[in-house]
PDB file of C-alpha atoms in Angstrom:
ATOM      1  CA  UNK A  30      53.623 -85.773  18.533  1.00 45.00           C
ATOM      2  CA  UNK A  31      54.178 -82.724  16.942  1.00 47.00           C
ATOM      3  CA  UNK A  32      56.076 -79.662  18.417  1.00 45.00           C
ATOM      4  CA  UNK A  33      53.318 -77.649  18.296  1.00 47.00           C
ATOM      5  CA  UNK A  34      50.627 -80.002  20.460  1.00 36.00           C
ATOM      6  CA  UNK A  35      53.541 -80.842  23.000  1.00 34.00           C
ATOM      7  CA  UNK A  36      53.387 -77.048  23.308  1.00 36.00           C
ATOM      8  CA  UNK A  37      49.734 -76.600  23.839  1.00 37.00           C
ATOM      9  CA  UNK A  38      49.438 -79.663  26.266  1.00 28.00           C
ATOM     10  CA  UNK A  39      52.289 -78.138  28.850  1.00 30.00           C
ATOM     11  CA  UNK A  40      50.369 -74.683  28.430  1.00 35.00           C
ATOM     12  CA  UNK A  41      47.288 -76.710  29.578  1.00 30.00           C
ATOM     13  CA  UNK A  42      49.003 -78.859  32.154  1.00 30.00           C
ATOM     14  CA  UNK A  43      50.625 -75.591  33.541  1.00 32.00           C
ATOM     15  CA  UNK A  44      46.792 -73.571  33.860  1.00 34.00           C
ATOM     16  CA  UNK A  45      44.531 -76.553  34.736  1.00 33.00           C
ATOM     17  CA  UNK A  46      43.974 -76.561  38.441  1.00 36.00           C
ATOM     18  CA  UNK A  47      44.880 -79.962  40.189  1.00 33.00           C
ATOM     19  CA  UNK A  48      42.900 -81.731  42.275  1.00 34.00           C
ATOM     20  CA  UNK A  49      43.659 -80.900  46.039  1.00 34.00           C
ATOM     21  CA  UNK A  50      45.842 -77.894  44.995  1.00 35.00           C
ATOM     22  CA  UNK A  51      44.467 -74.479  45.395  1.00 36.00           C
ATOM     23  CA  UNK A  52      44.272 -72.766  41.756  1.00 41.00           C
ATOM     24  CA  UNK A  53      46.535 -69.557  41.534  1.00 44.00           C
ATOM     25  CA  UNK A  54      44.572 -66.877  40.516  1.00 49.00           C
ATOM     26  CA  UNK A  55      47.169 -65.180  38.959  1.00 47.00           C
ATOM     27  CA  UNK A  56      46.892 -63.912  35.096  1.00 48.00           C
ATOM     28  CA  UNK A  57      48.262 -66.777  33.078  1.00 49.00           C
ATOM     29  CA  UNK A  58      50.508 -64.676  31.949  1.00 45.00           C
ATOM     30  CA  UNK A  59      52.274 -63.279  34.989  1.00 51.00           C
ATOM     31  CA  UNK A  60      51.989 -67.228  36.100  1.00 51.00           C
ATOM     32  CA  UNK A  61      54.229 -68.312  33.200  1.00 46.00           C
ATOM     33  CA  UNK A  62      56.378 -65.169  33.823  1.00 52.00           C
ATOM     34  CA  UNK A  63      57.085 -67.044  37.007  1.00 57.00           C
ATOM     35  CA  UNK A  64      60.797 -66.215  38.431  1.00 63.00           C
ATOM     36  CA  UNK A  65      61.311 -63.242  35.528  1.00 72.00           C
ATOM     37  CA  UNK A  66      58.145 -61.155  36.992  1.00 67.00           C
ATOM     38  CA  UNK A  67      59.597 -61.590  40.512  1.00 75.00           C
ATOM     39  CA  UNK A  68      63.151 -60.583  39.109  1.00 78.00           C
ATOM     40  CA  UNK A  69      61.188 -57.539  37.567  1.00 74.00           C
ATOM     41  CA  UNK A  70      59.345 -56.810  40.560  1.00 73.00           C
ATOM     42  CA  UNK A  71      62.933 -56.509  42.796  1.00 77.00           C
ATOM     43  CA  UNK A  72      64.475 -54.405  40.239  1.00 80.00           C
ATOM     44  CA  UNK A  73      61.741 -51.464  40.271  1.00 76.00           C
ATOM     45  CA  UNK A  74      62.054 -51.949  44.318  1.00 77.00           C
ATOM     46  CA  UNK A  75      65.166 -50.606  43.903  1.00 81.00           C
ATOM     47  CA  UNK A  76      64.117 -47.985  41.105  1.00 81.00           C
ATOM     48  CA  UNK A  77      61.481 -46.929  44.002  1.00 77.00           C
ATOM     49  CA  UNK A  78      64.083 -46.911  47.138  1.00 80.00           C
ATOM     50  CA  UNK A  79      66.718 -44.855  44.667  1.00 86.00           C
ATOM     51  CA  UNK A  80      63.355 -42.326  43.521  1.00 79.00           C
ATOM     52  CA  UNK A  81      62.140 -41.776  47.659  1.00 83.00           C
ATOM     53  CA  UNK A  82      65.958 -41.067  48.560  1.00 88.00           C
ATOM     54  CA  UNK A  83      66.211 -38.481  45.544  1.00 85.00           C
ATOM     55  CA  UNK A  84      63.319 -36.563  46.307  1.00 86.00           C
ATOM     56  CA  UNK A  85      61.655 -37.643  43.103  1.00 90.00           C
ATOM     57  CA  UNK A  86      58.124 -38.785  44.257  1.00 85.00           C
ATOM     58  CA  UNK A  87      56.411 -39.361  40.856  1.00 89.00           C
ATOM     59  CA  UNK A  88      58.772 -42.086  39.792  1.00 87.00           C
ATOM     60  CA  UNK A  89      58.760 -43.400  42.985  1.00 86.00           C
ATOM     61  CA  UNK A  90      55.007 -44.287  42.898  1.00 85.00           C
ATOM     62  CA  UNK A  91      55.573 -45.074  39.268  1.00 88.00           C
ATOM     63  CA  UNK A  92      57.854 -47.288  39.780  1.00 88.00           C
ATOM     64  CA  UNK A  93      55.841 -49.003  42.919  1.00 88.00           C
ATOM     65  CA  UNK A  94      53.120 -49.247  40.418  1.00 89.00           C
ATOM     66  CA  UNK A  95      55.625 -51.228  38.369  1.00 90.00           C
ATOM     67  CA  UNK A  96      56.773 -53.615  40.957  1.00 88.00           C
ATOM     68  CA  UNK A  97      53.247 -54.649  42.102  1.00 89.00           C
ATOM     69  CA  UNK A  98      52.314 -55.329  38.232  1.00 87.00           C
ATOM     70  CA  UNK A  99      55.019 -57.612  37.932  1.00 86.00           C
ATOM     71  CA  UNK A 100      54.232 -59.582  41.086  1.00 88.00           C
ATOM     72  CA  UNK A 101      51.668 -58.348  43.340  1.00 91.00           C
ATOM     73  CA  UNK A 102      51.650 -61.535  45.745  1.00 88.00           C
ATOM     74  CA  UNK A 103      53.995 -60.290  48.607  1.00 89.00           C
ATOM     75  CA  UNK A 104      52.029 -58.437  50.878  1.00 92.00           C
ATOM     76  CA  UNK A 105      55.131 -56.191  51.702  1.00 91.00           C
ATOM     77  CA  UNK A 106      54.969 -54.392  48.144  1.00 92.00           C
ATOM     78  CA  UNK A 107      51.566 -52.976  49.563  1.00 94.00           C
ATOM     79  CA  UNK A 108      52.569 -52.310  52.474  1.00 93.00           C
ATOM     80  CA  UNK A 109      55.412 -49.829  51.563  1.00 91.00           C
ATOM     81  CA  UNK A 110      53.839 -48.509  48.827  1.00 93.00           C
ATOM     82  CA  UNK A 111      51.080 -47.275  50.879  1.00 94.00           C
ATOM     83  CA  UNK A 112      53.434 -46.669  54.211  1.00 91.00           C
ATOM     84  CA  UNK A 113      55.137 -44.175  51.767  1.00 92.00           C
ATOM     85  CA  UNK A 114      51.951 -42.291  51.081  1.00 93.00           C
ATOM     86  CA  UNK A 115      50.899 -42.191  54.435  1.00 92.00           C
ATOM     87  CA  UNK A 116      54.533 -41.536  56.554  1.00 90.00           C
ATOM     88  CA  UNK A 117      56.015 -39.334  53.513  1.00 90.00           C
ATOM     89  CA  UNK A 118      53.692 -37.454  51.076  1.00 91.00           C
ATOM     90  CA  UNK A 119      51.131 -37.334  53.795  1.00 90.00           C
ATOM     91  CA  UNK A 120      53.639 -35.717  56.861  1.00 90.00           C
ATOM     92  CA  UNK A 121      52.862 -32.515  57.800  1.00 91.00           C
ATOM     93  CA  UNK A 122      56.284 -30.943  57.047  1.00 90.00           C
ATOM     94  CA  UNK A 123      54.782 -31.818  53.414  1.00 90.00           C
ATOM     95  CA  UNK A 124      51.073 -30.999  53.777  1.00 89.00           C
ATOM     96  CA  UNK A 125      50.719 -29.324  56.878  1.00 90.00           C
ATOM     97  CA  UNK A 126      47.007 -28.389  55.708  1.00 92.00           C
ATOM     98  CA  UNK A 127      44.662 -31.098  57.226  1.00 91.00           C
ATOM     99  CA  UNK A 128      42.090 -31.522  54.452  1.00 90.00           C
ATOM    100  CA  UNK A 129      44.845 -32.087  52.101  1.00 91.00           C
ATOM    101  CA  UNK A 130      46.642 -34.760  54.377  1.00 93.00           C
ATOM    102  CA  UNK A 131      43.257 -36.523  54.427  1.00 94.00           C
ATOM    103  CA  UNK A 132      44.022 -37.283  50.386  1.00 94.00           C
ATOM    104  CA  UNK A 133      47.183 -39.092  51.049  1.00 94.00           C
ATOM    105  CA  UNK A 134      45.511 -41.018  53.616  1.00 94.00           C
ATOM    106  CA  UNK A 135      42.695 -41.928  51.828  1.00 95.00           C
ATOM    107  CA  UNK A 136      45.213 -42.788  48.789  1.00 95.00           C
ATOM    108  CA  UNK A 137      47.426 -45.111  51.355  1.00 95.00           C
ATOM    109  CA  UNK A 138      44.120 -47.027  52.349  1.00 96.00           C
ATOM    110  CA  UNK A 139      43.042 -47.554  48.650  1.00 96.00           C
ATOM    111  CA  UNK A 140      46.383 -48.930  48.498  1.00 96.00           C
ATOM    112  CA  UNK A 141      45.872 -51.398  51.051  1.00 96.00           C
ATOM    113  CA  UNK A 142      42.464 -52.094  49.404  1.00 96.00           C
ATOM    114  CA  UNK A 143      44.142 -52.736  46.708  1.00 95.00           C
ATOM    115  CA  UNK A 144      46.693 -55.485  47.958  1.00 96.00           C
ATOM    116  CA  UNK A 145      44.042 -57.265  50.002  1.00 96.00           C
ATOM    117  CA  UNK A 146      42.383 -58.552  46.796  1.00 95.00           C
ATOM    118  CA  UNK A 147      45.627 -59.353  44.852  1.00 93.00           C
ATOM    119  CA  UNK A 148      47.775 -59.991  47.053  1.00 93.00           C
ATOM    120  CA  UNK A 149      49.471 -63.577  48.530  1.00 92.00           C
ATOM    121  CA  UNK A 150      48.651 -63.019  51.774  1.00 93.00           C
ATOM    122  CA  UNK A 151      45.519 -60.742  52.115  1.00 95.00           C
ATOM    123  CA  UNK A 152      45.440 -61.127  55.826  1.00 94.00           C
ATOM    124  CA  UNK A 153      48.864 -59.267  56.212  1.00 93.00           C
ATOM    125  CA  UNK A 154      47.614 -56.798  54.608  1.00 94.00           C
ATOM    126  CA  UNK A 155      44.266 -56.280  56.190  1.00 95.00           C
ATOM    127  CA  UNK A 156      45.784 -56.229  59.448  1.00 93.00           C
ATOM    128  CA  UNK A 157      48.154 -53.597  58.861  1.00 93.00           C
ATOM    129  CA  UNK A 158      45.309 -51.332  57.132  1.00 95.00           C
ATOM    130  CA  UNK A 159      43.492 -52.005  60.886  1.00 93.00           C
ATOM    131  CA  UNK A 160      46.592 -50.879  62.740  1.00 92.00           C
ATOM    132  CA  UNK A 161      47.606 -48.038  60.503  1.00 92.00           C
ATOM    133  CA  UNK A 162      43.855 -47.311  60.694  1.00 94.00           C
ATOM    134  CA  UNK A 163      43.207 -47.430  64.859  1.00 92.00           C
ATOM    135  CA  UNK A 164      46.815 -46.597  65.821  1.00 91.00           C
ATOM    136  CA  UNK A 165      47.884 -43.592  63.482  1.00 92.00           C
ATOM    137  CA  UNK A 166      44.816 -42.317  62.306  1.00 94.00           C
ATOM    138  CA  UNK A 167      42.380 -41.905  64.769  1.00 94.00           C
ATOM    139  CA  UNK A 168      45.284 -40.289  67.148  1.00 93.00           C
ATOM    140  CA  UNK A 169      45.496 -37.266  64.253  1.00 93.00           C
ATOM    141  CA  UNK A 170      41.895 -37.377  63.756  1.00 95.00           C
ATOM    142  CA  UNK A 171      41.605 -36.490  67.369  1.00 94.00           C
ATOM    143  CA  UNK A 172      44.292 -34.132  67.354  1.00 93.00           C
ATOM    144  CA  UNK A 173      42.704 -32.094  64.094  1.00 92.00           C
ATOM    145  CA  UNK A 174      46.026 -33.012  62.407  1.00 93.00           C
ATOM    146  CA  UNK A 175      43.900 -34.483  59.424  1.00 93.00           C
ATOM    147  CA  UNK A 176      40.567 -33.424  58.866  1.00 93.00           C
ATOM    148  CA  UNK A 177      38.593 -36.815  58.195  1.00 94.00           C
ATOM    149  CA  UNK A 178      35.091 -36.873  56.996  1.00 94.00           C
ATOM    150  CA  UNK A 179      32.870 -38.058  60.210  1.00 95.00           C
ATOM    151  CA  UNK A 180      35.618 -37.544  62.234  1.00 95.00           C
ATOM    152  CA  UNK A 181      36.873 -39.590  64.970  1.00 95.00           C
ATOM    153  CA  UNK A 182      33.674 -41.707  65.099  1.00 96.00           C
ATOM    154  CA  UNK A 183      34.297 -42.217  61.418  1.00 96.00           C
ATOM    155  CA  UNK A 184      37.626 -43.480  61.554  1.00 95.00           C
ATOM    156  CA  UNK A 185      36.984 -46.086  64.528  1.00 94.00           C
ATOM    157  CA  UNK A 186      33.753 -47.290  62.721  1.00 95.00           C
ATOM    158  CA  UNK A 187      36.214 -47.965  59.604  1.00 95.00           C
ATOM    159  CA  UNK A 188      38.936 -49.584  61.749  1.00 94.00           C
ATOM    160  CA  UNK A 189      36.520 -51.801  63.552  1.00 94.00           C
ATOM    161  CA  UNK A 190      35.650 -52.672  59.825  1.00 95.00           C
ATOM    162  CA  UNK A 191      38.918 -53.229  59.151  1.00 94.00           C
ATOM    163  CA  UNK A 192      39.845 -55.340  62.299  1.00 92.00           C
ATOM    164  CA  UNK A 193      36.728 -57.612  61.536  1.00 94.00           C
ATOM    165  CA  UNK A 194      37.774 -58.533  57.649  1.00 95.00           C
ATOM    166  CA  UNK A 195      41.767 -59.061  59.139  1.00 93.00           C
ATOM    167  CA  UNK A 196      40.557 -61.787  61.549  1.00 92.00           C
ATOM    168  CA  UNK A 197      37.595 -63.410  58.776  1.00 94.00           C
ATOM    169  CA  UNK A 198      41.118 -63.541  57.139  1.00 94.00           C
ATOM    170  CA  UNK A 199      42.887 -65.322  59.574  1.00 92.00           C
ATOM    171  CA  UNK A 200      45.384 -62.603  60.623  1.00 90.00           C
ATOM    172  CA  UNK A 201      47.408 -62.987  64.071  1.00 83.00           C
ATOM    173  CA  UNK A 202      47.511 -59.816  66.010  1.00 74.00           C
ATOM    174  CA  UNK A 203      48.863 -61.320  68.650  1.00 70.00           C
ATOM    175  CA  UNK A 204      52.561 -59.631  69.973  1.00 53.00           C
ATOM    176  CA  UNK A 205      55.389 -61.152  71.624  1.00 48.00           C
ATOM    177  CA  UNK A 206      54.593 -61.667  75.734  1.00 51.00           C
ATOM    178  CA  UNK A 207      54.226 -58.746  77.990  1.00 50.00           C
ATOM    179  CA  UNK A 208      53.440 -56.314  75.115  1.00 43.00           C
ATOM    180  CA  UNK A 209      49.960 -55.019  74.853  1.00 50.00           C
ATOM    181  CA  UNK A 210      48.655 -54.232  71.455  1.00 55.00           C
ATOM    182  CA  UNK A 211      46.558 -51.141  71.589  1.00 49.00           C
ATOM    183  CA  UNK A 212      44.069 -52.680  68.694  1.00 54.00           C
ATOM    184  CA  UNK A 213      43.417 -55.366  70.700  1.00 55.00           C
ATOM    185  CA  UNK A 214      42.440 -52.214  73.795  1.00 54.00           C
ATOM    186  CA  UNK A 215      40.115 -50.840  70.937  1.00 50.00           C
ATOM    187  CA  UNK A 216      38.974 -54.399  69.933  1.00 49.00           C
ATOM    188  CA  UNK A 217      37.555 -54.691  73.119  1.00 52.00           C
ATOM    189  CA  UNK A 218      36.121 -51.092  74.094  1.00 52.00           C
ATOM    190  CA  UNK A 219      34.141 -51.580  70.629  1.00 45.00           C
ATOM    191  CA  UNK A 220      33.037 -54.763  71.280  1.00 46.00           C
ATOM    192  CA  UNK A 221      31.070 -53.410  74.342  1.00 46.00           C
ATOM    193  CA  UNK A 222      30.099 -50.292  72.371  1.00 44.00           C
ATOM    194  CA  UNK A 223      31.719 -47.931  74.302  1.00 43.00           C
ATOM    195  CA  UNK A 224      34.148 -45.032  73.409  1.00 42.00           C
ATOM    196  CA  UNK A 225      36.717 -43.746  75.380  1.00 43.00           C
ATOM    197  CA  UNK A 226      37.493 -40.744  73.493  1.00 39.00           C
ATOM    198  CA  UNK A 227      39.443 -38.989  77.045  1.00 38.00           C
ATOM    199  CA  UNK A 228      42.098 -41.390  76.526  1.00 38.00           C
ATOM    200  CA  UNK A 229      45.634 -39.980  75.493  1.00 39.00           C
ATOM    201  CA  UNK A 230      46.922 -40.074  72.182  1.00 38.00           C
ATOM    202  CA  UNK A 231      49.900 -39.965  70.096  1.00 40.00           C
ATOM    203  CA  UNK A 232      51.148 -37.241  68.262  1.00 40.00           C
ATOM    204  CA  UNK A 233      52.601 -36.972  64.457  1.00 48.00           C
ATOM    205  CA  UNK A 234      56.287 -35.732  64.603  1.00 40.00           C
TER     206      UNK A 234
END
């Protein structure tokens, strides 16, 4: 057998799906990156951590970008990225305007959008889109912090969206005993169709 065909038959071996296995849906070429691409991915992690503590924001999402091309299965590299466009280019002592924190907020949900098709673990994702969503969102909403098209109604009509794809997903929002989870409060005001709009909420510091 020539060097060449025992070549081309591991190639195949290593892209055919197996019976009872579920086929990764990765690119083949990121697949046969395997360890490297993770390797890859860590370093611009710590490209990204070293940009956010300097200040310098464009090679921080740069290298994000980076890191989720090499390997975009952990659900965490979505996560942050998106955490970071929400909790630091979106604060107000960056953008105090409202309209222009809605951007950044849009941009952090896109994100999430993002990692819930190419992601490992959509589910993880989709969950934390529903929190970020119904638990820091709709409390600025209300408190004209950002100025969201629709407005409040808007934003719990997406997270109810956004709840109901996390558990078709098979996310877990349970907590640990004797905490309440405030989703799970909206969860349940929605699923009657009511609002409770009088309630308290939190404020962004």
């Amino acid at each position: 057998m020539t060097r060449a065909l025992l070549l081309g038959l591991t190639a195949l071996a290593l892209l055919w799906p197996h019976g009872g296995v579920a086929r990764d849906e990765r690119p083949a070429a990121r697949r046969l990156l395997g360890p490297i691409g993770s390797l890859a991915a860590a370093w611009e992690g710590v490209a990204f951590d070293a940009a956010v503590h300097e200040g310098r924001d464009e090679a921080a999402w740069l290298a994000a970008r980076r890191a989720l091309s090499w390997d975009p299965q952990p659900a965490a590299g979505w996560i942050r990225l998106a955490e970071h466009l929400w909790f630091l280019r979106g604060s107000a002592e960056r953008v105090p305007e409202p309209e222009l924190r809605t951007r950044w907020f849009e941009a952090g949900l896109q994100v999430l959008e993002e990692g819930i098709a190419s992601s490992g673990a959509p589910e993880q994702v989709a969950l934390v889109r529903a929190r970020m969503l119904g638990l820091y969102l709709a409390p600025l909403v209300a408190d004209g912090a950002i100025a969201w098209p629709g407005g409040l109604p808007a934003v719990e009509e997406r997270t109810r969206e956004a709840l109901e794809l996390a558990l078709e997903l098979g996310a877990d929002p349970s907590l640990p005993e004797g905490l309440e989870d405030p989703l799970e409060e909206f969860a349940r005001q929605h699923a009657d169709g009511g609002h409770d709009h009088g309630r308290g909420h939190g404020h962004d510091h």
